[in-house]
Amino acid sequence: MSGTGPREWFVIYLKGVCMGAADTVPGVSGGTIALIAGIYERLIDAIAGIDPRVLEHVPYLHTSDGRASLYDDLVEMDVPFLIALGMGIVTAVVVMSGIMHEAIKGHPVLTSSFFFGLIAAAAVVLYRYVSIDSVPRAAAALVGFALAFLLTGFTSGSSGTHSPLLLFGSGAIAICAMVLPGISGAFILYMFGQYEYMSALPGQFISQLLAVVTGGDSSALVATAIPIVAFVIGAFLGLFTITHIIRYALSNYRQATLTFLVSLMLGSLRAPVITINSEVSELTPGVIGIIVAAGVIGVTLVFFLDRFTEDIEFGADQQPSRTESPMND
């Protein structure tokens, strides 16, 4: 890490851009991109290796020894890697969120059909690692499907609520996409009915910040900053708490956890269907063709990413079969 040069840091930044871009699209996971980019294990180790005791150096930053000790500890925890990667993720989220917001507002049927394909394909990809051959796993599947189906029924097709508390919880859960290849942070927001709202905030914040800098009113900036701050605080909390819970669940109850997650994705397919149904007044052959085409593009994208993920995650001499997956208990 100490020998990492500007070129290497820029490559890490670009990998963060790819992760951030993926996590703005429901059904495509930033964790999957991390696997493809070959940094998944390093990312998990870096997150798990964060030690709050590093703050003990803060009172001594006025001394050269204090600064050197802090620097050494940060490098040992691979914090520079997380910073470079995080900057790339933030860059992509700011840029892509505006694009996705305009897409879902201006072309709700196309976008929802695309999302349906993404989520359905991601569920199929994960399903091959799931075996519902016991009562606990069947119960996990039923609970996951029912939870997502009911939740998306309440949140889809309506303005919903965007309270700071709900955004805090959404951020805490959505961040788990960083440690779960196949599960997208945007998918979590979409299921909670927060996707369209949150995708508009980064662009609004930047526009309002520029307006304040040029002498405009700051009240709109503060109003936009509050939900963003609530979401970010929730994300940081989730990064260092919920992610550990999920890692524990995957380590000790892998099949039940995966079954729950796949069922959650299947249940959430109700959301794009509700949107399409509310926006389409008549299912003509042309409309059906457009819906199918957008869905096929989403399916193709996920299968393409999965193909490359599998090639990288497993060597040619240790490819898992469909029945002997490394995700089995």
PDB file of N, CA, C and O in Angstrom, residues 119-169:
ATOM      1  N   ILE A 119     -33.919  -7.103 -11.733  1.00  0.00           N
ATOM      2  CA  ILE A 119     -34.200  -7.757 -10.449  1.00  0.00           C
ATOM      3  C   ILE A 119     -34.511  -9.237 -10.656  1.00  0.00           C
ATOM      4  O   ILE A 119     -34.031 -10.096  -9.909  1.00  0.00           O
ATOM      5  N   ALA A 120     -35.313  -9.548 -11.684  1.00  0.00           N
ATOM      6  CA  ALA A 120     -35.669 -10.944 -11.945  1.00  0.00           C
ATOM      7  C   ALA A 120     -34.423 -11.760 -12.286  1.00  0.00           C
ATOM      8  O   ALA A 120     -34.241 -12.882 -11.790  1.00  0.00           O
ATOM      9  N   ALA A 121     -33.554 -11.219 -13.114  1.00  0.00           N
ATOM     10  CA  ALA A 121     -32.344 -11.946 -13.499  1.00  0.00           C
ATOM     11  C   ALA A 121     -31.401 -12.129 -12.310  1.00  0.00           C
ATOM     12  O   ALA A 121     -30.788 -13.185 -12.146  1.00  0.00           O
ATOM     13  N   ALA A 122     -31.286 -11.084 -11.477  1.00  0.00           N
ATOM     14  CA  ALA A 122     -30.439 -11.197 -10.293  1.00  0.00           C
ATOM     15  C   ALA A 122     -30.956 -12.281  -9.360  1.00  0.00           C
ATOM     16  O   ALA A 122     -30.181 -13.041  -8.769  1.00  0.00           O
ATOM     17  N   ALA A 123     -32.283 -12.386  -9.227  1.00  0.00           N
ATOM     18  CA  ALA A 123     -32.878 -13.429  -8.392  1.00  0.00           C
ATOM     19  C   ALA A 123     -32.600 -14.815  -8.972  1.00  0.00           C
ATOM     20  O   ALA A 123     -32.290 -15.760  -8.239  1.00  0.00           O
ATOM     21  N   VAL A 124     -32.675 -14.941 -10.294  1.00  0.00           N
ATOM     22  CA  VAL A 124     -32.395 -16.222 -10.953  1.00  0.00           C
ATOM     23  C   VAL A 124     -30.936 -16.620 -10.746  1.00  0.00           C
ATOM     24  O   VAL A 124     -30.620 -17.788 -10.475  1.00  0.00           O
ATOM     25  N   VAL A 125     -30.041 -15.639 -10.873  1.00  0.00           N
ATOM     26  CA  VAL A 125     -28.613 -15.908 -10.687  1.00  0.00           C
ATOM     27  C   VAL A 125     -28.343 -16.440  -9.285  1.00  0.00           C
ATOM     28  O   VAL A 125     -27.598 -17.400  -9.088  1.00  0.00           O
ATOM     29  N   LEU A 126     -28.972 -15.826  -8.289  1.00  0.00           N
ATOM     30  CA  LEU A 126     -28.761 -16.272  -6.916  1.00  0.00           C
ATOM     31  C   LEU A 126     -29.519 -17.563  -6.606  1.00  0.00           C
ATOM     32  O   LEU A 126     -29.096 -18.339  -5.745  1.00  0.00           O
ATOM     33  N   TYR A 127     -30.630 -17.804  -7.315  1.00  0.00           N
ATOM     34  CA  TYR A 127     -31.463 -18.963  -7.015  1.00  0.00           C
ATOM     35  C   TYR A 127     -30.702 -20.271  -7.203  1.00  0.00           C
ATOM     36  O   TYR A 127     -30.974 -21.254  -6.519  1.00  0.00           O
ATOM     37  N   ARG A 128     -29.763 -20.299  -8.113  1.00  0.00           N
ATOM     38  CA  ARG A 128     -29.027 -21.542  -8.356  1.00  0.00           C
ATOM     39  C   ARG A 128     -28.171 -21.939  -7.162  1.00  0.00           C
ATOM     40  O   ARG A 128     -27.674 -23.051  -7.084  1.00  0.00           O
ATOM     41  N   TYR A 129     -27.979 -20.998  -6.227  1.00  0.00           N
ATOM     42  CA  TYR A 129     -27.216 -21.297  -5.025  1.00  0.00           C
ATOM     43  C   TYR A 129     -28.129 -21.622  -3.839  1.00  0.00           C
ATOM     44  O   TYR A 129     -27.661 -21.758  -2.717  1.00  0.00           O
ATOM     45  N   VAL A 130     -29.430 -21.682  -4.090  1.00  0.00           N
ATOM     46  CA  VAL A 130     -30.395 -21.854  -3.000  1.00  0.00           C
ATOM     47  C   VAL A 130     -31.028 -23.239  -3.076  1.00  0.00           C
ATOM     48  O   VAL A 130     -31.354 -23.731  -4.159  1.00  0.00           O
ATOM     49  N   SER A 131     -31.191 -23.857  -1.926  1.00  0.00           N
ATOM     50  CA  SER A 131     -31.845 -25.149  -1.851  1.00  0.00           C
ATOM     51  C   SER A 131     -32.900 -25.098  -0.741  1.00  0.00           C
ATOM     52  O   SER A 131     -32.561 -25.017   0.437  1.00  0.00           O
ATOM     53  N   ILE A 132     -34.169 -25.116  -1.120  1.00  0.00           N
ATOM     54  CA  ILE A 132     -35.261 -25.053  -0.135  1.00  0.00           C
ATOM     55  C   ILE A 132     -35.660 -26.484   0.214  1.00  0.00           C
ATOM     56  O   ILE A 132     -36.669 -27.007  -0.263  1.00  0.00           O
ATOM     57  N   ASP A 133     -34.848 -27.130   1.035  1.00  0.00           N
ATOM     58  CA  ASP A 133     -35.079 -28.531   1.351  1.00  0.00           C
ATOM     59  C   ASP A 133     -35.289 -28.765   2.849  1.00  0.00           C
ATOM     60  O   ASP A 133     -35.095 -29.862   3.345  1.00  0.00           O
ATOM     61  N   SER A 134     -35.661 -27.695   3.561  1.00  0.00           N
ATOM     62  CA  SER A 134     -35.934 -27.837   4.985  1.00  0.00           C
ATOM     63  C   SER A 134     -36.986 -26.811   5.389  1.00  0.00           C
ATOM     64  O   SER A 134     -37.216 -25.820   4.683  1.00  0.00           O
ATOM     65  N   VAL A 135     -37.617 -27.059   6.525  1.00  0.00           N
ATOM     66  CA  VAL A 135     -38.653 -26.148   7.015  1.00  0.00           C
ATOM     67  C   VAL A 135     -38.105 -24.746   7.280  1.00  0.00           C
ATOM     68  O   VAL A 135     -38.734 -23.748   6.877  1.00  0.00           O
ATOM     69  N   PRO A 136     -36.937 -24.583   7.933  1.00  0.00           N
ATOM     70  CA  PRO A 136     -36.411 -23.232   8.167  1.00  0.00           C
ATOM     71  C   PRO A 136     -36.160 -22.465   6.874  1.00  0.00           C
ATOM     72  O   PRO A 136     -36.432 -21.259   6.797  1.00  0.00           O
ATOM     73  N   ARG A 137     -35.655 -23.155   5.846  1.00  0.00           N
ATOM     74  CA  ARG A 137     -35.387 -22.470   4.575  1.00  0.00           C
ATOM     75  C   ARG A 137     -36.693 -22.108   3.868  1.00  0.00           C
ATOM     76  O   ARG A 137     -36.796 -21.038   3.266  1.00  0.00           O
ATOM     77  N   ALA A 138     -37.664 -23.002   3.946  1.00  0.00           N
ATOM     78  CA  ALA A 138     -38.978 -22.700   3.358  1.00  0.00           C
ATOM     79  C   ALA A 138     -39.623 -21.514   4.070  1.00  0.00           C
ATOM     80  O   ALA A 138     -40.228 -20.644   3.431  1.00  0.00           O
ATOM     81  N   ALA A 139     -39.449 -21.467   5.387  1.00  0.00           N
ATOM     82  CA  ALA A 139     -39.994 -20.345   6.155  1.00  0.00           C
ATOM     83  C   ALA A 139     -39.285 -19.048   5.779  1.00  0.00           C
ATOM     84  O   ALA A 139     -39.922 -17.992   5.646  1.00  0.00           O
ATOM     85  N   ALA A 140     -37.964 -19.112   5.594  1.00  0.00           N
ATOM     86  CA  ALA A 140     -37.196 -17.923   5.196  1.00  0.00           C
ATOM     87  C   ALA A 140     -37.658 -17.424   3.831  1.00  0.00           C
ATOM     88  O   ALA A 140     -37.777 -16.211   3.606  1.00  0.00           O
ATOM     89  N   ALA A 141     -37.924 -18.371   2.923  1.00  0.00           N
ATOM     90  CA  ALA A 141     -38.402 -17.994   1.587  1.00  0.00           C
ATOM     91  C   ALA A 141     -39.766 -17.324   1.671  1.00  0.00           C
ATOM     92  O   ALA A 141     -40.014 -16.294   1.033  1.00  0.00           O
ATOM     93  N   LEU A 142     -40.654 -17.889   2.452  1.00  0.00           N
ATOM     94  CA  LEU A 142     -42.010 -17.341   2.584  1.00  0.00           C
ATOM     95  C   LEU A 142     -41.989 -15.958   3.218  1.00  0.00           C
ATOM     96  O   LEU A 142     -42.662 -15.030   2.739  1.00  0.00           O
ATOM     97  N   VAL A 143     -41.199 -15.797   4.279  1.00  0.00           N
ATOM     98  CA  VAL A 143     -41.115 -14.502   4.969  1.00  0.00           C
ATOM     99  C   VAL A 143     -40.513 -13.450   4.045  1.00  0.00           C
ATOM    100  O   VAL A 143     -41.017 -12.321   3.959  1.00  0.00           O
ATOM    101  N   GLY A 144     -39.434 -13.793   3.335  1.00  0.00           N
ATOM    102  CA  GLY A 144     -38.794 -12.839   2.435  1.00  0.00           C
ATOM    103  C   GLY A 144     -39.720 -12.383   1.327  1.00  0.00           C
ATOM    104  O   GLY A 144     -39.838 -11.182   1.049  1.00  0.00           O
ATOM    105  N   PHE A 145     -40.407 -13.344   0.689  1.00  0.00           N
ATOM    106  CA  PHE A 145     -41.321 -12.997  -0.404  1.00  0.00           C
ATOM    107  C   PHE A 145     -42.481 -12.148   0.100  1.00  0.00           C
ATOM    108  O   PHE A 145     -42.831 -11.127  -0.494  1.00  0.00           O
ATOM    109  N   ALA A 146     -43.091 -12.579   1.203  1.00  0.00           N
ATOM    110  CA  ALA A 146     -44.251 -11.856   1.741  1.00  0.00           C
ATOM    111  C   ALA A 146     -43.872 -10.455   2.179  1.00  0.00           C
ATOM    112  O   ALA A 146     -44.624  -9.491   1.940  1.00  0.00           O
ATOM    113  N   LEU A 147     -42.720 -10.316   2.831  1.00  0.00           N
ATOM    114  CA  LEU A 147     -42.277  -9.006   3.303  1.00  0.00           C
ATOM    115  C   LEU A 147     -42.115  -8.039   2.145  1.00  0.00           C
ATOM    116  O   LEU A 147     -42.627  -6.910   2.182  1.00  0.00           O
ATOM    117  N   ALA A 148     -41.405  -8.469   1.100  1.00  0.00           N
ATOM    118  CA  ALA A 148     -41.179  -7.590  -0.049  1.00  0.00           C
ATOM    119  C   ALA A 148     -42.481  -7.319  -0.792  1.00  0.00           C
ATOM    120  O   ALA A 148     -42.741  -6.184  -1.215  1.00  0.00           O
ATOM    121  N   PHE A 149     -43.316  -8.340  -0.967  1.00  0.00           N
ATOM    122  CA  PHE A 149     -44.571  -8.181  -1.703  1.00  0.00           C
ATOM    123  C   PHE A 149     -45.489  -7.181  -1.013  1.00  0.00           C
ATOM    124  O   PHE A 149     -46.058  -6.290  -1.654  1.00  0.00           O
ATOM    125  N   LEU A 150     -45.618  -7.298   0.299  1.00  0.00           N
ATOM    126  CA  LEU A 150     -46.478  -6.384   1.045  1.00  0.00           C
ATOM    127  C   LEU A 150     -45.889  -4.986   1.092  1.00  0.00           C
ATOM    128  O   LEU A 150     -46.611  -3.990   0.928  1.00  0.00           O
ATOM    129  N   LEU A 151     -44.577  -4.894   1.307  1.00  0.00           N
ATOM    130  CA  LEU A 151     -43.923  -3.590   1.427  1.00  0.00           C
ATOM    131  C   LEU A 151     -44.002  -2.806   0.131  1.00  0.00           C
ATOM    132  O   LEU A 151     -44.315  -1.618   0.125  1.00  0.00           O
ATOM    133  N   THR A 152     -43.736  -3.480  -0.998  1.00  0.00           N
ATOM    134  CA  THR A 152     -43.794  -2.780  -2.284  1.00  0.00           C
ATOM    135  C   THR A 152     -45.229  -2.388  -2.623  1.00  0.00           C
ATOM    136  O   THR A 152     -45.457  -1.418  -3.338  1.00  0.00           O
ATOM    137  N   GLY A 153     -46.197  -3.132  -2.110  1.00  0.00           N
ATOM    138  CA  GLY A 153     -47.591  -2.745  -2.324  1.00  0.00           C
ATOM    139  C   GLY A 153     -47.938  -1.444  -1.642  1.00  0.00           C
ATOM    140  O   GLY A 153     -48.725  -0.648  -2.145  1.00  0.00           O
ATOM    141  N   PHE A 154     -47.322  -1.196  -0.487  1.00  0.00           N
ATOM    142  CA  PHE A 154     -47.576   0.042   0.257  1.00  0.00           C
ATOM    143  C   PHE A 154     -46.811   1.225  -0.333  1.00  0.00           C
ATOM    144  O   PHE A 154     -47.270   2.361  -0.273  1.00  0.00           O
ATOM    145  N   THR A 155     -45.637   0.961  -0.888  1.00  0.00           N
ATOM    146  CA  THR A 155     -44.762   2.064  -1.289  1.00  0.00           C
ATOM    147  C   THR A 155     -44.804   2.386  -2.775  1.00  0.00           C
ATOM    148  O   THR A 155     -44.513   3.512  -3.174  1.00  0.00           O
ATOM    149  N   SER A 156     -45.125   1.427  -3.635  1.00  0.00           N
ATOM    150  CA  SER A 156     -45.094   1.664  -5.077  1.00  0.00           C
ATOM    151  C   SER A 156     -46.286   2.489  -5.535  1.00  0.00           C
ATOM    152  O   SER A 156     -47.386   2.358  -5.022  1.00  0.00           O
ATOM    153  N   GLY A 157     -46.011   3.333  -6.536  1.00  0.00           N
ATOM    154  CA  GLY A 157     -47.079   4.108  -7.140  1.00  0.00           C
ATOM    155  C   GLY A 157     -47.641   5.203  -6.268  1.00  0.00           C
ATOM    156  O   GLY A 157     -48.698   5.740  -6.545  1.00  0.00           O
ATOM    157  N   SER A 158     -46.945   5.543  -5.176  1.00  0.00           N
ATOM    158  CA  SER A 158     -47.420   6.628  -4.327  1.00  0.00           C
ATOM    159  C   SER A 158     -46.248   7.478  -3.900  1.00  0.00           C
ATOM    160  O   SER A 158     -45.107   7.093  -4.018  1.00  0.00           O
ATOM    161  N   SER A 159     -46.556   8.663  -3.400  1.00  0.00           N
ATOM    162  CA  SER A 159     -45.480   9.551  -2.977  1.00  0.00           C
ATOM    163  C   SER A 159     -44.800   9.032  -1.736  1.00  0.00           C
ATOM    164  O   SER A 159     -43.625   9.252  -1.512  1.00  0.00           O
ATOM    165  N   GLY A 160     -45.542   8.285  -0.892  1.00  0.00           N
ATOM    166  CA  GLY A 160     -44.942   7.697   0.297  1.00  0.00           C
ATOM    167  C   GLY A 160     -44.448   8.755   1.261  1.00  0.00           C
ATOM    168  O   GLY A 160     -44.729   9.941   1.143  1.00  0.00           O
ATOM    169  N   THR A 161     -43.708   8.291   2.253  1.00  0.00           N
ATOM    170  CA  THR A 161     -43.115   9.206   3.213  1.00  0.00           C
ATOM    171  C   THR A 161     -41.603   9.181   3.080  1.00  0.00           C
ATOM    172  O   THR A 161     -41.016   8.149   2.740  1.00  0.00           O
ATOM    173  N   HIS A 162     -41.001  10.321   3.306  1.00  0.00           N
ATOM    174  CA  HIS A 162     -39.545  10.427   3.193  1.00  0.00           C
ATOM    175  C   HIS A 162     -38.994  11.060   4.462  1.00  0.00           C
ATOM    176  O   HIS A 162     -38.155  11.973   4.408  1.00  0.00           O
ATOM    177  N   SER A 163     -39.458  10.594   5.589  1.00  0.00           N
ATOM    178  CA  SER A 163     -39.012  11.146   6.864  1.00  0.00           C
ATOM    179  C   SER A 163     -37.539  10.826   7.088  1.00  0.00           C
ATOM    180  O   SER A 163     -37.034   9.810   6.585  1.00  0.00           O
ATOM    181  N   PRO A 164     -36.831  11.676   7.818  1.00  0.00           N
ATOM    182  CA  PRO A 164     -35.414  11.402   8.120  1.00  0.00           C
ATOM    183  C   PRO A 164     -35.208  10.042   8.775  1.00  0.00           C
ATOM    184  O   PRO A 164     -34.213   9.364   8.493  1.00  0.00           O
ATOM    185  N   LEU A 165     -36.154   9.616   9.621  1.00  0.00           N
ATOM    186  CA  LEU A 165     -36.015   8.329  10.288  1.00  0.00           C
ATOM    187  C   LEU A 165     -36.068   7.179   9.287  1.00  0.00           C
ATOM    188  O   LEU A 165     -35.264   6.231   9.357  1.00  0.00           O
ATOM    189  N   LEU A 166     -37.005   7.252   8.335  1.00  0.00           N
ATOM    190  CA  LEU A 166     -37.113   6.206   7.324  1.00  0.00           C
ATOM    191  C   LEU A 166     -35.888   6.210   6.411  1.00  0.00           C
ATOM    192  O   LEU A 166     -35.379   5.151   6.030  1.00  0.00           O
ATOM    193  N   LEU A 167     -35.405   7.401   6.060  1.00  0.00           N
ATOM    194  CA  LEU A 167     -34.209   7.489   5.221  1.00  0.00           C
ATOM    195  C   LEU A 167     -32.980   6.971   5.960  1.00  0.00           C
ATOM    196  O   LEU A 167     -32.098   6.357   5.365  1.00  0.00           O
ATOM    197  N   PHE A 168     -32.930   7.219   7.272  1.00  0.00           N
ATOM    198  CA  PHE A 168     -31.850   6.694   8.104  1.00  0.00           C
ATOM    199  C   PHE A 168     -31.848   5.165   8.033  1.00  0.00           C
ATOM    200  O   PHE A 168     -30.800   4.540   7.797  1.00  0.00           O
ATOM    201  N   GLY A 169     -33.018   4.552   8.211  1.00  0.00           N
ATOM    202  CA  GLY A 169     -33.119   3.094   8.146  1.00  0.00           C
ATOM    203  C   GLY A 169     -32.826   2.561   6.753  1.00  0.00           C
ATOM    204  O   GLY A 169     -32.168   1.527   6.597  1.00  0.00           O
TER     205      GLY A 169
END
